[in-house]
Coordinates of C-alpha atoms in Angstrom, one line a residue:
M1 CA -8.3 0.5 -61.0
F2 CA -8.8 3.9 -61.1
V3 CA -12.6 3.4 -62.0
P4 CA -15.3 4.8 -60.7
S5 CA -18.1 3.4 -59.3
I6 CA -21.7 3.4 -57.1
V7 CA -19.5 0.0 -55.0
G8 CA -15.9 2.4 -54.8
W9 CA -17.7 5.6 -53.6
G10 CA -19.7 4.3 -51.4
V11 CA -16.7 3.0 -49.2
L12 CA -14.8 6.0 -50.2
G13 CA -17.5 8.3 -48.9
F14 CA -18.1 5.6 -45.9
A15 CA -14.1 5.8 -45.5
G16 CA -14.1 9.4 -45.4
L17 CA -17.3 9.6 -43.0
L18 CA -15.2 7.8 -39.9
S19 CA -12.2 9.3 -40.8
V20 CA -14.0 12.8 -40.4
I21 CA -15.9 11.7 -37.0
G22 CA -12.1 10.5 -35.6
H23 CA -10.3 14.0 -36.0
L24 CA -13.6 15.3 -34.2
R25 CA -12.7 13.1 -31.2
L26 CA -9.1 13.6 -31.8
T27 CA -10.1 17.0 -31.8
Q28 CA -12.4 16.8 -29.0
T29 CA -9.7 14.4 -26.3
W30 CA -7.2 17.5 -27.1
V31 CA -9.2 20.2 -26.2
Q32 CA -10.2 18.7 -22.6
Q33 CA -6.7 16.7 -21.2
Q34 CA -3.6 18.2 -20.2
G35 CA -0.5 17.3 -20.3
Q36 CA 0.7 13.7 -21.9
H37 CA -2.9 13.3 -22.8
R38 CA -3.6 16.3 -25.3
R39 CA 0.2 15.9 -26.4
Q40 CA -0.7 12.2 -27.5
A41 CA -4.0 13.0 -29.0
G42 CA -2.8 15.7 -30.9
A43 CA 0.2 13.6 -32.2
V44 CA -2.6 10.7 -33.6
F45 CA -3.9 13.7 -35.4
V46 CA -1.4 15.5 -37.6
S47 CA -0.2 12.2 -38.8
S48 CA -3.6 10.9 -38.7
L49 CA -4.3 14.0 -40.9
I50 CA -1.5 13.3 -43.1
G51 CA -2.3 10.3 -44.1
L52 CA -6.0 11.1 -45.3
V53 CA -4.3 14.3 -47.3
A54 CA -1.5 12.1 -49.1
L55 CA -4.8 9.3 -49.9
T56 CA -6.6 12.4 -51.2
G57 CA -4.0 12.0 -54.9
F58 CA -5.6 8.2 -55.5
T59 CA -9.0 9.6 -56.2
F60 CA -7.2 11.6 -59.0
P61 CA -8.5 10.1 -61.2
A62 CA -11.2 8.8 -60.5
L63 CA -12.4 12.8 -60.5
G64 CA -10.5 13.2 -64.2
I65 CA -7.9 15.2 -62.5
D66 CA -5.2 15.4 -65.2
A67 CA -2.5 16.6 -62.2
Y68 CA -0.1 14.2 -60.7
P69 CA -0.8 13.1 -57.9
W70 CA 1.3 15.0 -55.6
P71 CA -0.4 14.2 -52.2
V72 CA 1.1 10.6 -53.1
L73 CA 4.4 11.6 -51.5
L74 CA 3.4 12.6 -48.0
L75 CA 3.0 9.0 -47.5
P76 CA 6.3 8.8 -45.9
L77 CA 5.9 11.6 -43.7
Y78 CA 2.5 10.0 -42.7
S79 CA 4.9 7.2 -41.6
V80 CA 8.2 9.3 -40.2
A81 CA 5.2 11.8 -38.0
L82 CA 3.7 7.8 -36.8
V83 CA 6.8 6.4 -35.6
Y84 CA 8.1 9.2 -33.6
G85 CA 4.2 10.0 -31.9
I86 CA 5.0 6.1 -30.6
L87 CA 8.9 7.5 -30.1
R88 CA 7.8 10.8 -28.1
Y89 CA 4.2 10.8 -26.6
R90 CA 4.6 7.0 -26.2
F91 CA 0.5 7.3 -27.5
M92 CA 0.9 2.8 -28.8
A93 CA 2.0 2.2 -25.1
T94 CA 0.6 -1.1 -23.7
D95 CA 0.0 -2.3 -20.7
L96 CA 1.8 -6.1 -19.8
W97 CA -1.2 -7.7 -20.3
A98 CA -1.9 -6.3 -23.8
R99 CA 1.7 -7.2 -24.9
R100 CA 1.3 -10.6 -23.8
G101 CA -1.7 -11.1 -25.5
L102 CA -0.1 -8.5 -28.9
V103 CA 2.8 -12.2 -28.8
W104 CA 0.3 -14.6 -28.0
I105 CA -1.3 -13.7 -31.1
L106 CA 1.4 -13.6 -33.1
L107 CA 2.7 -16.7 -32.4
V108 CA -0.3 -18.7 -32.8
A109 CA -0.7 -17.3 -35.9
L110 CA 3.0 -18.3 -37.1
A111 CA 1.8 -22.0 -35.3
G112 CA -1.4 -21.7 -37.9
A113 CA 1.4 -21.2 -40.7
D114 CA 3.6 -23.8 -39.5
S115 CA 1.1 -26.3 -39.7
V116 CA -0.6 -25.6 -43.1
G117 CA 2.7 -26.1 -43.7
I118 CA 3.3 -29.5 -42.8
A119 CA 0.2 -30.6 -42.9
T120 CA 0.6 -29.7 -46.6
V121 CA 3.4 -31.5 -47.3
P122 CA 1.8 -34.7 -47.9
L123 CA -0.7 -34.5 -50.6
V124 CA 2.6 -32.0 -51.6
L125 CA 5.3 -35.1 -52.9
A126 CA 2.0 -37.5 -53.4
G127 CA 0.7 -34.8 -56.4
R128 CA -2.8 -33.4 -56.9
P129 CA -5.0 -36.7 -56.2
A130 CA -7.2 -37.4 -59.2
G131 CA -11.7 -37.4 -59.4
L132 CA -13.8 -35.9 -57.0
L133 CA -14.4 -38.1 -53.5
A134 CA -10.3 -38.6 -53.8
T135 CA -9.8 -35.7 -53.3
W136 CA -12.1 -34.5 -50.2
A137 CA -10.4 -37.0 -48.8
A138 CA -7.4 -35.7 -49.1
L139 CA -8.6 -32.6 -48.4
A140 CA -9.9 -34.3 -44.9
A141 CA -6.7 -35.9 -44.2
T142 CA -5.1 -33.0 -44.5
L143 CA -7.3 -30.8 -43.0
A144 CA -7.1 -32.6 -39.7
L145 CA -3.3 -33.2 -39.9
G146 CA -3.2 -29.9 -39.4
I147 CA -5.3 -30.1 -36.3
L148 CA -3.3 -32.6 -34.3
V149 CA -0.2 -30.3 -35.6
L150 CA -1.5 -26.6 -34.4
A151 CA -2.7 -27.6 -31.2
P152 CA 0.6 -29.1 -29.6
L153 CA 2.0 -26.1 -30.7
K154 CA -0.8 -24.0 -28.8
R155 CA -1.1 -25.4 -25.9
L156 CA 3.2 -24.8 -26.6
A157 CA 2.0 -20.8 -27.5
D158 CA 0.0 -20.8 -24.5
A159 CA 3.4 -22.1 -21.9
V160 CA 5.6 -19.4 -22.9
V161 CA 3.3 -16.8 -22.9
F162 CA 1.1 -17.2 -20.1
P163 CA 3.0 -19.5 -18.3
G164 CA 1.4 -21.4 -14.8
G165 CA -2.2 -22.0 -15.8
R166 CA -2.7 -25.5 -14.5
V167 CA -2.4 -25.4 -10.9
R168 CA -2.3 -29.2 -9.5
D169 CA -2.8 -30.4 -6.0
A170 CA 1.0 -30.4 -4.9
D171 CA 1.2 -27.0 -6.3
V172 CA -1.3 -25.2 -3.7
A173 CA 0.2 -28.0 -1.2
D174 CA 3.7 -25.9 -1.9
W175 CA 2.3 -22.5 -1.7
R176 CA 0.5 -23.5 2.0
D177 CA 3.6 -24.0 2.9
Q178 CA 5.8 -21.5 1.9
L179 CA 2.6 -18.9 3.0
A180 CA 2.6 -20.5 6.3
G181 CA 6.1 -19.4 7.5
A182 CA 5.3 -15.4 7.4
T183 CA 4.5 -13.6 10.7
D184 CA 2.5 -11.3 9.7
T185 CA 0.8 -9.6 6.4
T186 CA 3.7 -7.7 6.5
E187 CA 5.4 -9.8 5.5
L188 CA 2.9 -13.0 4.0
A189 CA 2.3 -9.6 1.1
T190 CA 5.5 -10.0 -0.1
I191 CA 5.6 -13.9 -0.3
A192 CA 2.4 -13.9 -1.6
N193 CA 3.6 -11.9 -4.7
V194 CA 7.6 -13.5 -4.9
L195 CA 5.3 -17.1 -5.3
L196 CA 3.6 -14.9 -8.1
V197 CA 6.0 -13.9 -9.9
L198 CA 7.7 -16.7 -9.9
R199 CA 4.9 -18.6 -11.5
L200 CA 3.6 -16.4 -14.0
N201 CA 6.8 -15.1 -14.6
L202 CA 6.3 -11.8 -14.4
P203 CA 8.1 -8.5 -14.1
V204 CA 9.4 -7.0 -11.1
V205 CA 8.4 -3.7 -11.6
D206 CA 6.5 -1.3 -8.6
D207 CA 3.2 -1.2 -11.3
G208 CA 3.3 -4.6 -11.9
P209 CA 0.3 -6.9 -11.1
S210 CA 0.6 -7.1 -7.5
L211 CA -1.6 -8.9 -4.5
A212 CA -1.9 -6.5 -0.9
V213 CA -3.1 -8.3 2.4
T214 CA -4.8 -5.7 4.8
G215 CA -6.4 -7.7 8.3
E216 CA -8.2 -11.0 6.7
T217 CA -8.7 -8.9 3.4
V218 CA -6.7 -9.5 -0.4
T219 CA -6.2 -7.3 -3.1
L220 CA -6.1 -8.1 -5.7
R221 CA -4.5 -5.1 -8.2
G222 CA -3.9 -4.5 -11.9
W223 CA -4.7 -8.0 -13.1
N224 CA -8.6 -7.1 -14.8
D225 CA -7.7 -7.5 -18.0
A226 CA -5.5 -11.0 -17.0
P227 CA -6.7 -13.3 -19.0
P228 CA -9.1 -16.0 -18.1
A229 CA -6.5 -18.4 -17.7
T230 CA -4.5 -16.1 -15.5
R231 CA -6.5 -14.8 -14.0
H232 CA -7.7 -18.5 -12.1
V233 CA -4.6 -19.0 -10.8
V234 CA -4.4 -15.7 -9.6
D235 CA -8.0 -16.2 -8.1
R236 CA -7.1 -19.6 -5.9
F237 CA -4.0 -18.6 -5.5
A238 CA -5.2 -15.7 -3.6
G239 CA -7.8 -17.3 -2.0
L240 CA -4.9 -19.4 0.1
V241 CA -3.5 -16.0 0.7
E242 CA -6.8 -14.6 2.7
E243 CA -7.0 -18.0 5.0
T244 CA -3.4 -17.6 5.2
A245 CA -4.2 -13.6 6.9
R246 CA -7.1 -15.3 8.4
R247 CA -5.4 -17.8 10.7
L248 CA -2.5 -15.3 10.7
A249 CA -5.3 -12.5 13.0
A250 CA -6.2 -15.6 14.3
A251 CA -3.3 -17.1 15.6
H252 CA -2.2 -13.1 16.7
R253 CA -5.8 -12.7 18.8
L254 CA -4.3 -15.2 20.3
V255 CA -1.7 -14.7 21.4
D256 CA -3.4 -11.3 22.6
V257 CA -5.7 -12.7 24.3
E258 CA -3.4 -14.5 25.6
R259 CA -0.8 -11.8 26.7
Q260 CA -3.5 -9.3 27.9
A261 CA -5.0 -11.9 30.6
R262 CA -1.1 -12.4 31.5
M263 CA -0.9 -8.9 32.1
I264 CA -3.5 -8.9 34.5
E265 CA -2.1 -11.8 36.5
L266 CA 0.6 -10.0 36.6
G267 CA -1.4 -5.8 37.4
E268 CA -3.3 -7.9 40.3
L269 CA 0.4 -9.9 41.7
A270 CA 2.2 -6.6 41.2
A271 CA -0.6 -4.3 42.5
T272 CA -1.2 -6.8 45.8
V273 CA 3.3 -7.0 47.0
A274 CA 2.8 -2.9 46.3
H275 CA 0.1 -2.6 48.9
D276 CA 1.8 -4.9 51.2
L277 CA 5.4 -3.5 51.4
R278 CA 3.8 0.1 52.3
N279 CA 3.8 -1.5 55.9
P280 CA 6.7 -2.9 56.7
L281 CA 8.0 0.6 54.7
G282 CA 6.4 2.8 57.7
I283 CA 8.0 0.0 60.4
V284 CA 11.9 0.5 58.7
T285 CA 11.0 4.7 59.0
M286 CA 10.3 4.3 62.9
A287 CA 12.3 2.0 63.6
A288 CA 14.9 4.4 62.2
T289 CA 14.6 7.1 64.4
G290 CA 16.0 6.7 67.4
A291 CA 19.6 5.9 64.0
P292 CA 22.1 8.6 63.7
S293 CA 20.6 12.0 61.6
E294 CA 23.0 10.4 58.1
V295 CA 21.8 7.1 59.2
R296 CA 18.3 8.4 58.7
A297 CA 18.8 10.8 56.3
E298 CA 20.1 7.8 53.9
I299 CA 16.9 4.8 55.0
S300 CA 14.4 8.7 54.3
E301 CA 15.5 8.4 50.7
Q302 CA 15.6 4.9 50.7
V303 CA 11.0 4.4 51.6
A304 CA 10.7 7.4 49.6
R305 CA 11.9 6.3 46.8
M306 CA 10.2 2.6 47.7
N307 CA 7.2 4.4 48.5
H308 CA 7.1 6.6 45.4
L309 CA 7.9 3.2 43.4
V310 CA 4.6 1.3 44.7
S311 CA 2.7 4.3 44.0
D312 CA 3.6 4.1 39.9
I313 CA 3.1 0.6 40.5
L314 CA -0.1 0.9 41.5
D315 CA -1.3 3.3 39.2
Y316 CA -0.4 1.5 36.7
S317 CA -1.6 -1.5 37.6
R318 CA -5.6 -0.2 38.6
A319 CA -8.3 0.1 36.2
W320 CA -8.0 4.0 34.9
T321 CA -11.7 5.4 34.4
V322 CA -11.8 8.4 33.9
V323 CA -15.2 11.2 33.7
P324 CA -14.7 13.9 31.4
Q325 CA -15.0 17.4 31.5
P326 CA -15.0 20.1 30.0
I327 CA -11.2 21.0 31.2
R328 CA -9.7 25.5 30.5
L329 CA -6.1 24.9 30.1
I330 CA -4.6 27.0 30.7
E331 CA -5.7 26.9 34.9
L332 CA -4.8 23.8 34.6
V333 CA -0.8 24.3 33.9
G334 CA -0.8 27.5 34.8
Q335 CA 1.1 26.8 38.2
M336 CA 3.7 24.2 37.2
G337 CA 6.1 27.0 36.7
V338 CA 6.6 25.7 32.8
G339 CA 6.9 27.3 29.7
L340 CA 4.0 27.5 27.4
E341 CA 2.1 28.3 24.8
V342 CA -1.8 27.4 25.4
P343 CA -4.4 29.7 23.9
E344 CA -6.2 31.5 26.9
D345 CA -9.7 30.8 25.5
L346 CA -8.8 26.2 24.4
S347 CA -10.2 23.4 26.6
V348 CA -10.1 20.4 25.7
M349 CA -12.1 17.2 27.5
A350 CA -10.7 15.1 30.6
D351 CA -11.0 13.6 33.3
R352 CA -9.0 16.6 35.3
R353 CA -7.2 14.3 38.4
A354 CA -5.9 11.6 35.4
L355 CA -5.1 14.8 33.3
V356 CA -2.4 16.3 36.4
R357 CA -1.1 12.9 36.6
V358 CA 0.0 12.9 33.3
L359 CA 0.8 16.5 32.8
T360 CA 2.6 16.5 36.4
N361 CA 5.0 13.4 35.4
L362 CA 5.6 14.0 31.9
V363 CA 6.8 17.8 33.3
D364 CA 8.9 15.7 36.2
N365 CA 11.1 14.1 33.8
A366 CA 11.4 17.5 31.6
R367 CA 12.8 19.2 34.1
A368 CA 15.3 16.7 35.6
L369 CA 16.8 16.2 32.3
G370 CA 16.7 19.5 31.0
T371 CA 16.8 22.9 32.5
N372 CA 14.1 24.7 30.1
V373 CA 10.0 23.4 29.7
T374 CA 7.8 24.0 28.0
I375 CA 3.4 23.3 27.2
V376 CA 3.1 24.5 23.4
A377 CA -1.2 23.6 22.2
A378 CA -3.2 24.1 19.8
E379 CA -7.7 22.8 19.0
G380 CA -7.3 20.9 16.2
P381 CA -9.4 18.7 15.5
P382 CA -7.8 17.2 17.4
V383 CA -6.8 19.2 20.2
F384 CA -3.4 18.3 20.8
I385 CA -1.1 19.1 23.7
D386 CA 2.9 19.4 23.7
V387 CA 5.7 19.3 27.2
C388 CA 9.4 20.0 25.6
D389 CA 12.5 20.2 27.4
D390 CA 15.8 21.1 26.0
G391 CA 17.5 17.5 27.2
P392 CA 20.0 15.1 25.9
G393 CA 17.1 13.5 23.9
I394 CA 16.7 10.4 24.3
A395 CA 19.1 7.1 23.5
P396 CA 17.7 5.7 20.0
E397 CA 18.2 2.6 21.5
I398 CA 14.8 2.8 23.8
V399 CA 12.4 4.9 21.5
D400 CA 11.4 1.2 20.4
N401 CA 10.0 0.8 24.2
L402 CA 9.2 3.9 25.2
F403 CA 6.2 4.2 26.6
R404 CA 6.7 0.0 27.9
P405 CA 6.6 -0.5 31.5
F406 CA 10.1 -0.4 33.5
V407 CA 11.6 1.5 30.0
S408 CA 13.3 4.1 32.3
R409 CA 15.3 8.4 30.1
R410 CA 16.7 8.5 33.1
P411 CA 18.7 7.5 35.7
G412 CA 16.7 6.1 38.6
G413 CA 13.8 6.4 36.8
T414 CA 10.9 3.8 37.5
G415 CA 10.6 3.4 34.4
L416 CA 6.5 3.3 34.8
G417 CA 5.2 7.1 34.2
L418 CA 5.4 6.8 29.9
A419 CA 3.8 3.8 30.5
I420 CA 1.2 4.9 32.9
V421 CA 1.2 8.1 30.7
R422 CA -0.2 5.7 28.0
R423 CA -2.9 4.2 30.0
I424 CA -4.4 7.1 30.8
M425 CA -4.3 8.8 27.4
E426 CA -5.7 5.5 25.9
A427 CA -9.0 5.7 28.7
H428 CA -9.2 8.8 27.4
G429 CA -8.8 7.5 23.8
G430 CA -6.5 10.1 22.9
T431 CA -2.7 9.2 22.1
V432 CA 0.4 9.3 24.1
T433 CA 3.7 10.0 21.1
L434 CA 7.7 11.0 20.6
A435 CA 6.4 14.1 18.6
W436 CA 9.4 17.0 16.1
R437 CA 9.0 21.3 17.1
P438 CA 13.1 22.6 16.3
G439 CA 14.5 24.4 18.7
W440 CA 14.0 21.1 21.1
S441 CA 15.2 17.6 21.7
T442 CA 12.8 16.1 23.3
C443 CA 8.6 16.1 22.9
F444 CA 5.8 13.9 24.2
R445 CA 1.8 14.8 22.8
L446 CA -0.6 14.9 24.0
T447 CA -3.4 13.8 21.5
F448 CA -7.8 13.6 22.8
G449 CA -9.8 12.0 20.7
D450 CA -13.8 12.2 20.2
M451 CA -15.2 11.8 24.5

């Protein structure tokens, strides 16, 4: 067994060269990588080096070394180092598809062994055939029987390891029905991933294969290494999800168009009603001139309140057309009588009249609810302005609807001030949102877009 020959030395030399190249590559990886990858490379290097040294003991007889082949004694240590590296550094950890592929190979190998065993049973029972023709016929029959047995066993292995690989028309119809129940893309993605997990018998893990829906686009994550049959199912399923996403987006666009048309209609109606109310209010004021002072005061207060509401309705229903220009912010807010944390040279691109209306609405609301009001601004980008107060804050039940019409955070308010602020900021290409600052209960942040 250990007599040297040209072929033997060639095999040993080639194996040694491959080993040296492999260890050099591991060394390079160990130098380049950091963290877990570096430790994995080191564990592989140590275990394989122990195995290589152990194998050198088999060369002692071939080289004529008259000594005990002590390197062979390192073979158990090689196994210990290898198992330790696998358990400690997980350098042989595989992904879902690799694990399933390994199981599939083992099951198919077992199926092949079973088919061979079943196919050779008749041959064993019948005994050895006599003659060449009989032997050929027996072998052909054995081979055919083995193939017949292997086919269903392989299909069973496929179904166990990669279930759901065959898509029927009934499956497609059922998927469409279940996906149609989604009301938005988040719910659609959730339903789709649940259906995939159930269909393909996948583990429910955060980093497992999944499907994401963004607008009308469907993205597959973690499916690149899936076997062709599974990938075919996923691609077909993703097509149905994308079809549902397009229908969902179209339905939302239609609802938005209808809502916008209704809002325009309601806005025009409100503007007409508000405009027509001003004349009767003037008549009421004049008619009250002869009334007692207490009555006149009450009528005057209520008429002023109605006029304020009429003005807010007209401002909300109008189409805000802004003409942005550079405005030195400190000059604009310096006369509002509130605390200021505004850089002296900070300028914003905004419509002066519209910005005054925005800041006036926010400051009036803040004064009505708090004792201290401050305006804070910063250059960004983007430029933002915070109007903060120390009032009671905002009730949790109105936070989500705060900027909608007729939602007010103060008693007696019209509920249109913040809605007007939002419309004006949208006309500037900016936003108004709630912000948080230490020491203040409520802050409204104006963020200006690029104009």
